[in-house]
Short mmCIF file of C-alpha atoms in Angstrom, two decimals:
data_model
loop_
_atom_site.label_atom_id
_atom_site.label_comp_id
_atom_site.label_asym_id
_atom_site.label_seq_id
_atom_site.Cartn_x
_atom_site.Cartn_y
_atom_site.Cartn_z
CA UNK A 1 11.72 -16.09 -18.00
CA UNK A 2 11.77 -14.38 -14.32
CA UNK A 3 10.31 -11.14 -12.96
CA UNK A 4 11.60 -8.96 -10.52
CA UNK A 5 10.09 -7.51 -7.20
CA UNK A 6 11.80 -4.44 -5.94
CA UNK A 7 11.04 -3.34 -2.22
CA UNK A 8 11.09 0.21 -0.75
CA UNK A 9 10.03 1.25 2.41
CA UNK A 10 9.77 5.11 3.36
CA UNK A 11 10.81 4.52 7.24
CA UNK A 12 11.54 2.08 9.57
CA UNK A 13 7.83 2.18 10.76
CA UNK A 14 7.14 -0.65 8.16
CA UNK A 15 8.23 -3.96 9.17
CA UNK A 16 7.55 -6.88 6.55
CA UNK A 17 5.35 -9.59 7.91
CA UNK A 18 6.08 -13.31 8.25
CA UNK A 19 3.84 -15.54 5.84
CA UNK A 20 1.92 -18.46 6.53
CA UNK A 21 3.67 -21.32 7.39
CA UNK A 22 3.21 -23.87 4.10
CA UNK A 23 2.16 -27.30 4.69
CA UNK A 24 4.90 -29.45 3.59
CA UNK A 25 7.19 -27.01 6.23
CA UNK A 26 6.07 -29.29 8.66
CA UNK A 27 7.28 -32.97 7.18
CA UNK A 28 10.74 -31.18 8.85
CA UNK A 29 9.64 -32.35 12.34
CA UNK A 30 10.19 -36.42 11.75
CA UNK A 31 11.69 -36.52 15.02
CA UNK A 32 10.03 -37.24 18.74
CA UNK A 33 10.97 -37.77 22.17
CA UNK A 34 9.19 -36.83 25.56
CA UNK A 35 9.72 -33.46 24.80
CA UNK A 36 7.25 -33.75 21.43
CA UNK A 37 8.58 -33.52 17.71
CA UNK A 38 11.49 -31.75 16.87
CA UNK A 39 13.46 -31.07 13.66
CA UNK A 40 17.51 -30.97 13.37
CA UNK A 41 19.35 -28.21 12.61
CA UNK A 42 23.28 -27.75 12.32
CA UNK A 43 25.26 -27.29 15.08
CA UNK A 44 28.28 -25.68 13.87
CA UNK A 45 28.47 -22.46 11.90
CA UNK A 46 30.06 -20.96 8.31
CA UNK A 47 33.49 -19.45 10.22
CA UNK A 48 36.54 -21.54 10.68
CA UNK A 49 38.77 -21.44 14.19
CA UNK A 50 40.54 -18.41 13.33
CA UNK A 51 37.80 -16.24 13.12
CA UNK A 52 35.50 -17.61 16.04
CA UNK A 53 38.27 -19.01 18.15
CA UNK A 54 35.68 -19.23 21.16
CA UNK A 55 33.60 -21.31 19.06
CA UNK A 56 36.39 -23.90 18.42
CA UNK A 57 36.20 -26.50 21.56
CA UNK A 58 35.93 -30.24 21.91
CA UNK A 59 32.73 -31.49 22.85
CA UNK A 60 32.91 -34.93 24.41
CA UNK A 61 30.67 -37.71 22.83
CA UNK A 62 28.57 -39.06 25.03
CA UNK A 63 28.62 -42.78 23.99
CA UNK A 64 31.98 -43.32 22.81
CA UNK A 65 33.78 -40.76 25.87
CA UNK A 66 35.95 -39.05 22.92
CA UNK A 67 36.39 -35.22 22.03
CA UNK A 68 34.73 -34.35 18.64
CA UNK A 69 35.71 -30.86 16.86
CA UNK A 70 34.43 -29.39 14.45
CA UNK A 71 36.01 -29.38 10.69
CA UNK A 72 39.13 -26.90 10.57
CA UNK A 73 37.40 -24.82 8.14
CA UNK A 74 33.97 -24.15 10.20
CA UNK A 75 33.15 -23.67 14.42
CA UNK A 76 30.57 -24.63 16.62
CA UNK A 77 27.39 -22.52 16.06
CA UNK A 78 27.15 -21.86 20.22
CA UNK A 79 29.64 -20.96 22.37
CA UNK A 80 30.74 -23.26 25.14
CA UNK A 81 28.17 -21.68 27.83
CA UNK A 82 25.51 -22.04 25.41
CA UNK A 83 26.41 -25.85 24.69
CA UNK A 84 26.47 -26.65 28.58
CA UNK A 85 22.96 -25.30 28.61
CA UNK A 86 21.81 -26.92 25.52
CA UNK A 87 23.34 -30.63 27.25
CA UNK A 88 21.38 -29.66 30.59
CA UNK A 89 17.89 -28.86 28.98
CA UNK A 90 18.29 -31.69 26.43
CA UNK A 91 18.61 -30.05 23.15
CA UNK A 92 21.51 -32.35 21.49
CA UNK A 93 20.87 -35.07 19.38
CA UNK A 94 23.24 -37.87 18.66
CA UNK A 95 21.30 -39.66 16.33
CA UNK A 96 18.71 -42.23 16.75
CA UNK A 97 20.87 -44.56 18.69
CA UNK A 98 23.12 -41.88 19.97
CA UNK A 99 26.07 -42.70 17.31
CA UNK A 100 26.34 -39.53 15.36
CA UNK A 101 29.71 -38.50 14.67
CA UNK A 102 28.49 -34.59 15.25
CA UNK A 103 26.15 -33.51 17.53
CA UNK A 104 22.50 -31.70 15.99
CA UNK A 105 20.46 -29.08 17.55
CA UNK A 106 16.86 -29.82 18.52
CA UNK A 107 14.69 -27.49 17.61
CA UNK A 108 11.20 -28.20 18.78
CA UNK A 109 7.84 -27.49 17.00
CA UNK A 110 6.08 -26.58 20.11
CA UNK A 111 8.81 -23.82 20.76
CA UNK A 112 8.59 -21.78 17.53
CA UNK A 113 7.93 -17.99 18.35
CA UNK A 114 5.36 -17.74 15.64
CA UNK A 115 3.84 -20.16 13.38
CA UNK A 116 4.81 -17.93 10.31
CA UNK A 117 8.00 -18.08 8.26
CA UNK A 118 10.50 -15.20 6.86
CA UNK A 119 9.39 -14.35 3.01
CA UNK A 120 12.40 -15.71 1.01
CA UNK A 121 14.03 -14.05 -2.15
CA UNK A 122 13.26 -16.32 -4.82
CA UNK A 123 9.26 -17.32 -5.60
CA UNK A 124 8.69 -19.98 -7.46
CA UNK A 125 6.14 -20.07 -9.93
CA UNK A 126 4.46 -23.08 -7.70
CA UNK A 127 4.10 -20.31 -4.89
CA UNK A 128 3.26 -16.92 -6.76
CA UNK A 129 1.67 -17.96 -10.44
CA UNK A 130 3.12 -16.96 -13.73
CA UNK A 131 1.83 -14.37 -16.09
CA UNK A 132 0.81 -16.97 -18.52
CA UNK A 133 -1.57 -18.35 -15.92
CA UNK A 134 -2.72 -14.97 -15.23
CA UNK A 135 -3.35 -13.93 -18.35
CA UNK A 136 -5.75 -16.63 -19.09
CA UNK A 137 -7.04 -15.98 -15.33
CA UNK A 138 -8.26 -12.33 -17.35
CA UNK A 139 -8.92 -13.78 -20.29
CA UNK A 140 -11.50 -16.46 -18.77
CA UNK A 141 -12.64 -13.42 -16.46
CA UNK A 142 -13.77 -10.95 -18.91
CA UNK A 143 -15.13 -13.90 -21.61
CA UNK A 144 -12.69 -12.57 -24.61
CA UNK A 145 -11.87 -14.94 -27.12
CA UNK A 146 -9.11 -12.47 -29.15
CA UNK A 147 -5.84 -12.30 -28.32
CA UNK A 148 -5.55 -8.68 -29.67
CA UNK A 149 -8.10 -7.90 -26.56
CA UNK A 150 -5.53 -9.65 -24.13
CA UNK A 151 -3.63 -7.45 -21.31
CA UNK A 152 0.31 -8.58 -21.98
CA UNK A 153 2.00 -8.47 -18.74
CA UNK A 154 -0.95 -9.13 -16.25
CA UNK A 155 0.60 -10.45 -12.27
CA UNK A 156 -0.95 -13.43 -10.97
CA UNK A 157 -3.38 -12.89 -8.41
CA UNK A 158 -1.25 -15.21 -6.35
CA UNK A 159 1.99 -13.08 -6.87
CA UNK A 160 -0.37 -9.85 -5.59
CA UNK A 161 -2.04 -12.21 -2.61
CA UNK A 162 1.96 -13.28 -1.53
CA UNK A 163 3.25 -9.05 -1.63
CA UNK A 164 0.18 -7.92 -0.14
CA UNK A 165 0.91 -10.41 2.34
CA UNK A 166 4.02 -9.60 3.32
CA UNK A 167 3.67 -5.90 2.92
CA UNK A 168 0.31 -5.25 4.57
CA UNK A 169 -2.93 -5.79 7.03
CA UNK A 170 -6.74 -6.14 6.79
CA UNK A 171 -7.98 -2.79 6.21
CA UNK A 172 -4.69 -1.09 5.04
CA UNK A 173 -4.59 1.35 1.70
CA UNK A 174 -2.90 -0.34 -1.36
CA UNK A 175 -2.48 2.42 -4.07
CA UNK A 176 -1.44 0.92 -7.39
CA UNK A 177 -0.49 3.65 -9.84
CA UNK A 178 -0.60 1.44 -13.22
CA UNK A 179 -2.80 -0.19 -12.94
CA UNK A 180 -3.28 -1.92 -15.86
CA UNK A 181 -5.46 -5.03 -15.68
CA UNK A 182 -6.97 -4.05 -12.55
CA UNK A 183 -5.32 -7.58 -10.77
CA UNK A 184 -4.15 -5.26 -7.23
CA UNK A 185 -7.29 -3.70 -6.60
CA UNK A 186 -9.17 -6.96 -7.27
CA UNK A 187 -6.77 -9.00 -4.64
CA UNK A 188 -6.95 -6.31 -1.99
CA UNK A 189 -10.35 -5.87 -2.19
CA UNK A 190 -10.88 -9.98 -1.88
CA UNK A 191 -8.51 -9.46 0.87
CA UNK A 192 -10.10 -7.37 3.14
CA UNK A 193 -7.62 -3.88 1.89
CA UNK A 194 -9.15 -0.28 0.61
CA UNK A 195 -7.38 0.21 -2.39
CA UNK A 196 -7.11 3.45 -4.90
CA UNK A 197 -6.01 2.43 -9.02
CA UNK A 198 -5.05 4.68 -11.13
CA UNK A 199 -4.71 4.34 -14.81
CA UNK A 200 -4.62 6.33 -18.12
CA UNK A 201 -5.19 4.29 -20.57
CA UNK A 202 -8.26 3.13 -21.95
CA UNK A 203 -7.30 -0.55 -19.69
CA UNK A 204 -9.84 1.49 -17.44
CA UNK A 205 -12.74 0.85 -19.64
CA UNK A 206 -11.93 -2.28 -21.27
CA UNK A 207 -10.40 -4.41 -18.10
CA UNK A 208 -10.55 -3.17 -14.81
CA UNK A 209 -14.19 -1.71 -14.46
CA UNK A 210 -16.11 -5.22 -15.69
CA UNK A 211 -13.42 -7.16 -14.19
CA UNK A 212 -14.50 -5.46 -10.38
CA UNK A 213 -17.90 -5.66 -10.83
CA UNK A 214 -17.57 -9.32 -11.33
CA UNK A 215 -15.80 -8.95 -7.85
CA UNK A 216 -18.46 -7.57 -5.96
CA UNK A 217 -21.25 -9.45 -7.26
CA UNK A 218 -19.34 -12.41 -6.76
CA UNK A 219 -19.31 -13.76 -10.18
CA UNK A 220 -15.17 -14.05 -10.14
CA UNK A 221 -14.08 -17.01 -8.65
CA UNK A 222 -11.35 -17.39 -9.87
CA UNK A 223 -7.61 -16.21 -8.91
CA UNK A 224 -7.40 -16.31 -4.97
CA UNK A 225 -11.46 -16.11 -5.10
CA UNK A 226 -11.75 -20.33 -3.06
CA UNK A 227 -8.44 -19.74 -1.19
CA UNK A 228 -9.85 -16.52 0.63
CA UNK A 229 -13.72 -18.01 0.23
CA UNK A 230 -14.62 -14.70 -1.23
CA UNK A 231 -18.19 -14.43 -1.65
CA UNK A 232 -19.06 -10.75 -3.28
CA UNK A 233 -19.49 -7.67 -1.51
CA UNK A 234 -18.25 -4.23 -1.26
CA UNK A 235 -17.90 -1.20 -3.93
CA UNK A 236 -15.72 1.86 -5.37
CA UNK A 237 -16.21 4.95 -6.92
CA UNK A 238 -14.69 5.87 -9.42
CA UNK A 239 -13.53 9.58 -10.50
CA UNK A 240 -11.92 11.24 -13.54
CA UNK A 241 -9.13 13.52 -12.78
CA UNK A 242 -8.83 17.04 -13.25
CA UNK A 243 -6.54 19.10 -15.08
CA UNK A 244 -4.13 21.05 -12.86
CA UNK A 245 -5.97 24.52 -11.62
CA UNK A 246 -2.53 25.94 -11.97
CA UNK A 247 0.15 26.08 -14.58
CA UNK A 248 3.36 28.42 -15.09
CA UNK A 249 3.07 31.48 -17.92
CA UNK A 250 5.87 31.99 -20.12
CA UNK A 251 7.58 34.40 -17.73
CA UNK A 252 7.44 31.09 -14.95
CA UNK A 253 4.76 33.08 -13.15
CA UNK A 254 1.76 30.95 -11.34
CA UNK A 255 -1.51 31.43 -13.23
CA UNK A 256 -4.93 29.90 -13.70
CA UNK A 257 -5.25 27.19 -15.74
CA UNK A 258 -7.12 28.65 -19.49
CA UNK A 259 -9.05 24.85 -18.97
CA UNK A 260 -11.16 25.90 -15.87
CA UNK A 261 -14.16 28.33 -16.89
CA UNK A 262 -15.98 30.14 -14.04
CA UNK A 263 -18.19 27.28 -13.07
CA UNK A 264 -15.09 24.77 -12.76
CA UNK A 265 -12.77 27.43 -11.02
CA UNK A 266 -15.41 28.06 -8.57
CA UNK A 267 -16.33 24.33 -7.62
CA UNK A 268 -12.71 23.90 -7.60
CA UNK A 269 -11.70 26.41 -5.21
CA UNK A 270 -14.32 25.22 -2.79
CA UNK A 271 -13.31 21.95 -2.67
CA UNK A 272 -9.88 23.02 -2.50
CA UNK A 273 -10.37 25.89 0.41
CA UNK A 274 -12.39 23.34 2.35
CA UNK A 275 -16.31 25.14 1.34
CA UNK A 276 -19.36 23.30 0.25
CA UNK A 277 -19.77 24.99 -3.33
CA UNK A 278 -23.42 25.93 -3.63
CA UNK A 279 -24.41 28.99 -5.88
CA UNK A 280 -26.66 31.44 -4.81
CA UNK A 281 -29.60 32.61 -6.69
CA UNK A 282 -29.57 36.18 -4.64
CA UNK A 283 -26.23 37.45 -4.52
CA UNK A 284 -23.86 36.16 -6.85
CA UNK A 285 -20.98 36.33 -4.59
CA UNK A 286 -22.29 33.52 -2.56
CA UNK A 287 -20.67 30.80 -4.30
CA UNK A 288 -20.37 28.28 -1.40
CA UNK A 289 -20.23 27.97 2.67
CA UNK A 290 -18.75 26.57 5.43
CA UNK A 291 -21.17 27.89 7.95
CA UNK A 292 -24.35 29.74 7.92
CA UNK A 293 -22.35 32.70 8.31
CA UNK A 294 -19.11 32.53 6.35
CA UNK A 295 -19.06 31.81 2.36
CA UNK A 296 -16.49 32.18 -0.63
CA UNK A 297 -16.67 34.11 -3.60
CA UNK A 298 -14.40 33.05 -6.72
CA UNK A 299 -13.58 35.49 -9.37
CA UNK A 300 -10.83 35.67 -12.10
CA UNK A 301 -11.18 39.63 -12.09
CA UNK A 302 -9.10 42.13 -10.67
CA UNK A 303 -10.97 43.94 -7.79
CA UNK A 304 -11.13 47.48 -7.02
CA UNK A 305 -11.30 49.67 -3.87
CA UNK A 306 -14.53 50.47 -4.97
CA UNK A 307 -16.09 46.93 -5.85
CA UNK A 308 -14.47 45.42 -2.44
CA UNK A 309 -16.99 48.24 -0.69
CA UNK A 310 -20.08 47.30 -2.15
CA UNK A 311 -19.37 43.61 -1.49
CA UNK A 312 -18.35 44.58 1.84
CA UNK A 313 -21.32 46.72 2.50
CA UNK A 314 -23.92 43.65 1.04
CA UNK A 315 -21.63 40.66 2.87
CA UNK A 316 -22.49 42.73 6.23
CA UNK A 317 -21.52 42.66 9.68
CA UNK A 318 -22.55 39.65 10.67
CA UNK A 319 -21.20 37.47 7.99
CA UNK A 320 -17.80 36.98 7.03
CA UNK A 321 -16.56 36.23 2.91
CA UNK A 322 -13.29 34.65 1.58
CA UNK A 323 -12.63 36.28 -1.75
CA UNK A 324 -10.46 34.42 -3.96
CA UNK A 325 -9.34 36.71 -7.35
CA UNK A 326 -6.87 36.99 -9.59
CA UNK A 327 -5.60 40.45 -8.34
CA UNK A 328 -7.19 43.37 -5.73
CA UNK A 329 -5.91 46.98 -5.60
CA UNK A 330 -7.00 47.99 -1.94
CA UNK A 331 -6.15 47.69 1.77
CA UNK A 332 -8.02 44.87 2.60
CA UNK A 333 -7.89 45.58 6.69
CA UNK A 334 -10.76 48.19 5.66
CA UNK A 335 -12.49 45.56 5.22
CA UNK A 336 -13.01 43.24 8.78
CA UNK A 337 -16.08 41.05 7.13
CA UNK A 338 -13.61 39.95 4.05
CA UNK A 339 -10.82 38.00 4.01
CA UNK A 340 -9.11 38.38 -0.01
CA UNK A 341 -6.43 35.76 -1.30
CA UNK A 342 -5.07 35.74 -4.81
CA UNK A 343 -6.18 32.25 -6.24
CA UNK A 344 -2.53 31.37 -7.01
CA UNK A 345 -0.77 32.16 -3.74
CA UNK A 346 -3.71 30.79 -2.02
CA UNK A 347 -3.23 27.70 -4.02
CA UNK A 348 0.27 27.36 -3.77
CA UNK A 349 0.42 28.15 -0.01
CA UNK A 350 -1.97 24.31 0.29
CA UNK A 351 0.76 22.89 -1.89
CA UNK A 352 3.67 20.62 -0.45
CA UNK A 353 6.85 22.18 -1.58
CA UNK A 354 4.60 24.33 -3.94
CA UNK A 355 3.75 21.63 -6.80
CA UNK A 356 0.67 21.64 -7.77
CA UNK A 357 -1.68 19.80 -6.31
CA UNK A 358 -4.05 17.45 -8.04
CA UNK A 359 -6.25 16.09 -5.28
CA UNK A 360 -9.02 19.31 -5.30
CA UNK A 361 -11.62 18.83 -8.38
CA UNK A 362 -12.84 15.16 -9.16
CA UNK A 363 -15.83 14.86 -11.73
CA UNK A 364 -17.56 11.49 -10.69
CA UNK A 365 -17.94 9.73 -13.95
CA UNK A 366 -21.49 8.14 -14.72
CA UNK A 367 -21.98 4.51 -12.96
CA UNK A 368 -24.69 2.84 -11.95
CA UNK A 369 -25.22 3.62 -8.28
CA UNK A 370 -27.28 0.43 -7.43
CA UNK A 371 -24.61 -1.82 -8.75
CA UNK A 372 -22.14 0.20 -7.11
CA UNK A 373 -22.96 1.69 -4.02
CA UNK A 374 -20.40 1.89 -1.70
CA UNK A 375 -21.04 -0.76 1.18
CA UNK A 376 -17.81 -0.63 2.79
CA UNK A 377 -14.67 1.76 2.76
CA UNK A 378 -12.98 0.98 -0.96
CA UNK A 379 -11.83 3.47 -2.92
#
């Protein structure tokens, strides 16, 4: 009947932020004097004499002249210099008419150091939703009417709204890797965050792809939709990813991928080696460029002493070619207008820790652009 909400953080450069202060917090501050309205809070503390010892001292009662301790088993939450202070700057309450057998703290409304309050452990369904509420949220939101259709463990878009405030800012990226009914991309997008989503499974399709374009035309209003007065707006893109260019050979050797034909390992290398890939008509070792003067040239072949002349002799002096191949049998410093990598070791090299990297080759999946044209930075 309860979830649970693990938290990571990779450094301390994250600090969690405080949420908004709820409404009923206030009805706490039922108190007033000259100073304004104040709330009580204990004034002794969870250790007994023996382990505070300088936080076990009489305080004298101001209306009936006698000393007042604390119980044996707990200590006064300030220490005697603190309490003077506290008596000269008025914070002590004695009750209404000053007959309290204990003394209270004051702690005043106007004083708070932010109008925001820590994010407790337990959420109650009254704060962050339930996943029966957000399953019908879905169900409502993408008109289905069979329960076989229904996503089973959709979050609340109140649960997302409550982490993603907590754990982020307007305009931060919120990657959610499963995910599933689309409900994180749809809150930080209502929410001011760039998001990325990535899922598998055909949830893509049949969930999260109507379910944001009812989003950004505004027809969801639903979920946090009133409570954030979201209106429409905005757009994605959305990609298909590639198989890895690189996979290991029986022997655990680096090799090309048998997926990626010419065309693919071409485009892919561009992208990857940071060139524009753009065929030429003329010489068909213009593949793509960075400048006017400096293009790549992608082949799976093994090239000779021979074959690295003529391309050296056609590239010419005053252009410059990266040649990416499987293997070469020369001295490339022969050569000062060609730069040769092998695709793997050039590959690997980009790699963190040498695993293969997926980021290089995304094939843009048909949408239609008018409905989703990118209007502001999402993902």
């Amino acid at each position: 009947m309860h979830d649970h909400v693990l938290v990571y953080r990779k450094s301390g450069l994250w600090q969690r932020n405080l949420l908004p202060r709820p409404e009923g917090k206030d009805k706490q501050y039922r108190f007033e004097d000259e100073k304004g309205v104040f709330r009580t809070s204990d004034y002794t503390c969870n250790k007994s004499a023996e382990e505070r010892p300088n936080l076990y001292y009489p305080i004298i009662h101001p209306t009936t002249g006698e000393e007042v301790w604390p119980s044996k088993t707990r200590a006064w939450a300030y220490s005697k210099e603190e309490h003077l202070r506290h008596m000269n700057e008025g914070f002590i309450y004695w009750g209404k008419n000053g007959t309290a057998k204990i003394p209270s703290f004051k702690r005043y409304k106007h004083l708070l150091k932010n109008t925001g309050i820590v994010p407790q452990t337990l959420w109650t369904h009254e704060f962050a939703g339930h996943t029966d509420g957000a399953r019908k949220e879905v169900r409502k939101l993408l008109e289905s009417t069979s329960i076989t259709n229904d996503f089973v463990t959709p979050k609340p878009e109140t649960l997302i709204r409550q982490v993603l405030k907590v754990a982020s800012n307007p305009g931060d990226l919120i990657v959610d890797s499963f995910a599933g009914s689309g409900t994180t991309g749809a809150v930080a997008h209502k929410m001011g965050r760039r998001w990325i989503m990535v899922e598998l499974g055909d949830h893509c399709e049949t969930h999260i792809v109507p379910r944001m374009r009812k989003v950004i035309e505004g027809e969801d209003q639903g979920g946090i939709s009133k409570s954030v007065n979201w209106q429409g707006g905005g757009g994605y893109r959305y990609f298909r990813l590639a198989p890895s260019l690189l996979k290991k050979d029986n022997r655990g050797n680096w090799v090309i991928n048998k997926t990626y034909n010419a065309e693919m390992l071409s485009e892919a290398m561009c992208k990857h080696m940071g060139f524009i890939y753009a065929p030429s008509q003329q010489h068909y070792w213009m593949q793509g460029y960075s400048t006017e003067s400096d293009f790549v040239y992608v082949t799976t072949g093994s090239l000779s002493h021979e074959q690295l002349r003529v391309i050296s002799d056609e590239v010419g002096e005053h252009r410059s070619l990266l040649i990416c191949c499987k293997a070469f049998m020369a001295d490339a410093e022969q050569f000062p207008n060609l730069t040769i990598r092998k695709i793997p070791q050039a590959i690997l090299n980009k790699c963190e820790r040498d695993h293969d990297d997926y980021s290089f080759s995304l094939n843009v999946l048909p949408e239609d652009e008018e409905e989703h044209d990118i209007e502001q930075d999402s993902l």
